[in-house]
Amino acid sequence: MLKIANKTFNSRLLLGTGKFSDFNVQKQAVLESETDILTFAVRRMNIFDANQPNFLELIDTDQYTLLPNTAGASNAEEAVRIARLAKASGLCDMIKVEVIGDQETLLPDPLETYKACETLLSEGFIVLPYISDDVILAKRLADLGVHAVMPGASPIGSGLGLLNPTNLQYIINKVDVPVIVDAGIGSPADAAMAMALGADGVLLNSAVSGAQDPVKMAKAMKLAIEAGRLGFEAGRIDKKLQATPSSPVEGMSVVD
Amino acid sequence: MLKIANKTFNSRLLLGTGKFSDFNVQKQAVLESETDILTFAVRRMNIFDANQPNFLELIDTDQYTLLPNTAGASNAEEAVRIARLAKASGLCDMIKVEVIGDQETLLPDPLETYKACETLLSEGFIVLPYISDDVILAKRLADLGVHAVMPGASPIGSGLGLLNPTNLQYIINKVDVPVIVDAGIGSPADAAMAMALGADGVLLNSAVSGAQDPVKMAKAMKLAIEAGRLGFEAGRIDKKLQATPSSPVEGMSVVD
Amino acid sequence: MLKIANKTFNSRLLLGTGKFSDFNVQKQAVLESETDILTFAVRRMNIFDANQPNFLELIDTDQYTLLPNTAGASNAEEAVRIARLAKASGLCDMIKVEVIGDQETLLPDPLETYKACETLLSEGFIVLPYISDDVILAKRLADLGVHAVMPGASPIGSGLGLLNPTNLQYIINKVDVPVIVDAGIGSPADAAMAMALGADGVLLNSAVSGAQDPVKMAKAMKLAIEAGRLGFEAGRIDKKLQATPSSPVEGMSVVD
Amino acid sequence: MLKIANKTFNSRLLLGTGKFSDFNVQKQAVLESETDILTFAVRRMNIFDANQPNFLELIDTDQYTLLPNTAGASNAEEAVRIARLAKASGLCDMIKVEVIGDQETLLPDPLETYKACETLLSEGFIVLPYISDDVILAKRLADLGVHAVMPGASPIGSGLGLLNPTNLQYIINKVDVPVIVDAGIGSPADAAMAMALGADGVLLNSAVSGAQDPVKMAKAMKLAIEAGRLGFEAGRIDKKLQATPSSPVEGMSVVD
């Protein structure tokens, strides 16, 4: 069970709602993923415009926790304003703080993210910041009181996977709040690797929406995250440079 | 479905039978893995000695295809002799050719392996050689008529995972017979990665038998292999160094 | 030529002065390294205690630019205080801002580092912050006016090399001030890699002081940094997954 | 000093002569590289055709050891024939055995390479086979009596660098003859890494001939190989996941 603040979730997969080519495909993908948490960009969803089609109308939103994000914000002030709009909608009390510092890499701004979290925590939000894999930033945010940290594996939509598993491992070891690896996942192997390091969850979007078969990829990601988690819990073997026979031949009942 | 020679298997996980600390744990692990193929060292199993305990007695061997290996052979002649013993037992008609060239790394000897395969194919065996990730060796063996190739991810029991995914990818692209990634798998992420590259199956042993909880790890591996395969079939997104927003902000219904 | 603020240096290697076992070995290593910039911890050097031996007394300090660092600081205030002490000594007007956020990994605190830089810049220091490889932090600091950024390759003294070359490449591409890769270098190959990505310099210490032969390693590092820089300037070939013959055989004067 | 058979060389860089766009640039690159050994494809060089321009005419060939290769051979027989032609020319008594098994990856055929080496050794050649990084193949060839092994870092001309440093390390540790890392080098960092692992030399071609500035890249490679070698001899620090302060703060003369 994934616990964030006072909520618990069966699934450790958080699924974004952007860039699907077709609402029906998206709906099937959401079902196959067995996700409990759907993320969306407050600024992109037409949640305030009754005339526009909206993916959230197609699904039973009672079945999901909605996690709005502040995509489009380039500083703390904008992020706070978007978060307040999301809360005012009554749809959600969690917010993913996303303050982009560069339009080319879409990497997050650590300083503005920290500031936005400070404000939003003081206003009673459940706060999940999207951050780089800076270990001390993660630690400082946890100390500040955020409810989870969401370090990126690699840039949003890049599919590059875990550029720095060592840093993610440090964060997982040092931070007491849930660690959700976010952004850059391309393959089920990436998701499994994040979970096998001990992450509490994985957030992904493009890896599913951009796959040739998004529905099948959604299922792949669900299984990969379960596999990685079970592997973490099961306690993997150590790595070693010398080989060890799985079929030791010393002392065996020789047949020749 | 995994197809090797004229046989088909539901599971793409091949599980070794070595080094489990306890037969009951092993039996549970085998069940959770949902494997269809159990591998064992001919020289180590007490298949010819009715007085010795034998794991295979505990399970319903009708439910499994047994894949004996020639572990303990250090040249082609020994491998052939062990293979013939296995066949004579009546338990199996497939053989994993394993000719070790070095006792420290337990890496396979390409020349003796090739020779052993030549002989065994001429005797009508279904032949699956364990090899390095040498691309042309894999190609030559496929041309020779082996029924699958089993390139190692890294040394047996090392848990180092895929040392050279690029070579494995070349093998998968260039070889028409099934590619079973064998040896060196440590984590479910490794297994998922092999499958996501397009491998037809994964053989592992120590990763499960040496885990703190072998039964849970067996399940993790089962799921990881399914996840990786589905991910391969679903067609992953391309990797790119520039980021792509999953929540594009251009032209969105602006709320501020 | 490496340019930092209004200074130019022939060497792109910055060498730390900590943890050498012997002053004479250290002196030889400094000479072989051909470094122009020596870094030292203000708090550790006995620069204010005439009774203690001091490495700087052994060398002709007129030949070197001294770059004091604020090691030992765990917040901005302490860093600023240490920097002022260094300046008051009259030995130096550059300062490496090092604010450690965790005693186990010795990774830097992005928030306190930024604050310290703000203050020190306003007091006229030449400021070189030691940071993680957070791309936007590097960009924000450059925008603030620091005179170089010093992203870590991996934790101080770890010898793990470049954990995330992609992030270092992003920083090099996006930041207008010099990028000095700092910390974690273990081998000349690591130093060459940092430079080949386009870094302006490399700062290292343990890789030399902890080597079995520090003097020889100092020379190795000097050559590696020159090699990497030249390689960057020479414009490397693209990477590609298909091979290209260096000895093309089409149309060659056939001899058989 | 690099020793191969009864010869010694000051330089550990072996430079190929293919694909330079201009003979004068090539000549400068050769000079800057300070190589002692030039490799060339017997089938491509116009060594038997006095009417064709030939790079070797432009340089003082007395200054270089010529290492012909059997590029263009796709089996042992062809390789042997090409080697004999090279020897008959009187230019050389060493031969790089290159038997390509696939035109797309240009990866070497282990079985035909072994066969060719057997024959050529029996005819008194000094034999240097180009091979994959298959550890046991390298060992078997060394046992056979070859005078050096030349494992590829990655496919010829790919610039992918060392795909599998672990296997190269195993080969270096296990084989008594010189190990020359050959093919796939793209950057000086790759060359430094091969040498830092303990390789005896590096052979490269496209990395220099295909660089934007081949002369500068030749110098970069020369320095990188020296740097890597010195680093190997100097004994690098261990890698560790916990950081170690290069400026320890315990017990230091506190200034605050």
mmCIF file of C-alpha atoms in Angstrom, chain B residues 100-102 104-112 114-115 131-137 139-141 153 155 158 160 163-167 170 174, chain D residues 100-102 104-112 114-115 131-137 139-141 153 155 158 160 163-167 170 174:
data_model
loop_
_atom_site.group_PDB
_atom_site.id
_atom_site.type_symbol
_atom_site.label_atom_id
_atom_site.label_comp_id
_atom_site.label_asym_id
_atom_site.label_seq_id
_atom_site.Cartn_x
_atom_site.Cartn_y
_atom_site.Cartn_z
ATOM 1 C CA ILE B 100 32.765 -23.455 -18.972
ATOM 2 C CA GLY B 101 36.106 -22.003 -19.984
ATOM 3 C CA ASP B 102 37.226 -20.468 -16.715
ATOM 4 C CA GLU B 104 36.545 -17.880 -11.803
ATOM 5 C CA THR B 105 34.115 -16.172 -14.135
ATOM 6 C CA LEU B 106 32.312 -19.338 -15.257
ATOM 7 C CA LEU B 107 32.111 -17.822 -18.721
ATOM 8 C CA PRO B 108 31.425 -20.190 -21.632
ATOM 9 C CA ASP B 109 33.944 -21.427 -24.159
ATOM 10 C CA PRO B 110 32.751 -20.428 -27.639
ATOM 11 C CA LEU B 111 34.854 -22.952 -29.536
ATOM 12 C CA GLU B 112 33.996 -26.013 -27.468
ATOM 13 C CA TYR B 114 30.171 -24.754 -31.039
ATOM 14 C CA LYS B 115 31.775 -28.168 -31.388
ATOM 15 C CA ILE B 131 27.061 -18.417 -24.818
ATOM 16 C CA SER B 132 28.623 -15.016 -24.331
ATOM 17 C CA ASP B 133 26.959 -12.045 -26.021
ATOM 18 C CA ASP B 134 29.263 -12.431 -29.030
ATOM 19 C CA VAL B 135 26.937 -11.466 -31.866
ATOM 20 C CA ILE B 136 28.571 -13.489 -34.604
ATOM 21 C CA LEU B 137 28.857 -16.582 -32.435
ATOM 22 C CA LYS B 139 24.586 -16.004 -35.630
ATOM 23 C CA ARG B 140 26.887 -18.895 -36.467
ATOM 24 C CA LEU B 141 25.124 -21.161 -33.990
ATOM 25 C CA ALA B 153 23.734 -10.995 -19.323
ATOM 26 C CA PRO B 155 28.637 -13.981 -15.212
ATOM 27 C CA SER B 158 27.025 -12.326 -10.310
ATOM 28 C CA LEU B 160 25.412 -7.718 -12.370
ATOM 29 C CA LEU B 163 26.475 -5.616 -18.899
ATOM 30 C CA ASN B 164 25.970 -4.976 -22.605
ATOM 31 C CA PRO B 165 22.372 -4.356 -23.686
ATOM 32 C CA THR B 166 23.615 -3.185 -27.089
ATOM 33 C CA ASN B 167 25.106 -6.576 -27.925
ATOM 34 C CA TYR B 170 22.188 -6.933 -31.924
ATOM 35 C CA LYS B 174 20.147 -10.700 -36.166
ATOM 36 C CA ILE D 100 34.067 -9.993 -40.369
ATOM 37 C CA GLY D 101 30.947 -12.032 -39.703
ATOM 38 C CA ASP D 102 28.266 -9.494 -40.523
ATOM 39 C CA GLU D 104 26.016 -4.382 -40.793
ATOM 40 C CA THR D 105 27.826 -4.466 -37.475
ATOM 41 C CA LEU D 106 31.232 -5.469 -38.865
ATOM 42 C CA LEU D 107 31.672 -7.651 -35.807
ATOM 43 C CA PRO D 108 34.297 -10.396 -35.989
ATOM 44 C CA ASP D 109 33.665 -14.101 -36.437
ATOM 45 C CA PRO D 110 35.198 -15.965 -33.464
ATOM 46 C CA LEU D 111 35.360 -19.373 -35.140
ATOM 47 C CA GLU D 112 36.955 -18.271 -38.413
ATOM 48 C CA TYR D 114 40.507 -18.786 -34.387
ATOM 49 C CA LYS D 115 41.050 -20.975 -37.436
ATOM 50 C CA ILE D 131 37.920 -10.170 -31.588
ATOM 51 C CA SER D 132 34.788 -9.477 -29.601
ATOM 52 C CA ASP D 133 35.142 -9.025 -25.849
ATOM 53 C CA ASP D 134 34.403 -12.723 -25.299
ATOM 54 C CA VAL D 135 36.660 -13.507 -22.351
ATOM 55 C CA ILE D 136 37.199 -17.182 -23.065
ATOM 56 C CA LEU D 137 37.874 -16.589 -26.743
ATOM 57 C CA LYS D 139 41.985 -16.793 -23.325
ATOM 58 C CA ARG D 140 41.866 -19.575 -25.901
ATOM 59 C CA LEU D 141 43.674 -17.435 -28.458
ATOM 60 C CA ALA D 153 35.174 -1.698 -27.475
ATOM 61 C CA PRO D 155 31.467 -1.863 -33.488
ATOM 62 C CA SER D 158 30.435 3.422 -34.189
ATOM 63 C CA LEU D 160 30.038 4.081 -28.956
ATOM 64 C CA LEU D 163 30.121 -0.998 -24.229
ATOM 65 C CA ASN D 164 31.331 -3.500 -21.654
ATOM 66 C CA PRO D 165 34.254 -2.352 -19.490
ATOM 67 C CA THR D 166 33.692 -5.325 -17.195
ATOM 68 C CA ASN D 167 34.457 -7.846 -19.928
ATOM 69 C CA TYR D 170 38.224 -9.686 -17.239
ATOM 70 C CA LYS D 174 43.072 -13.268 -17.439
#
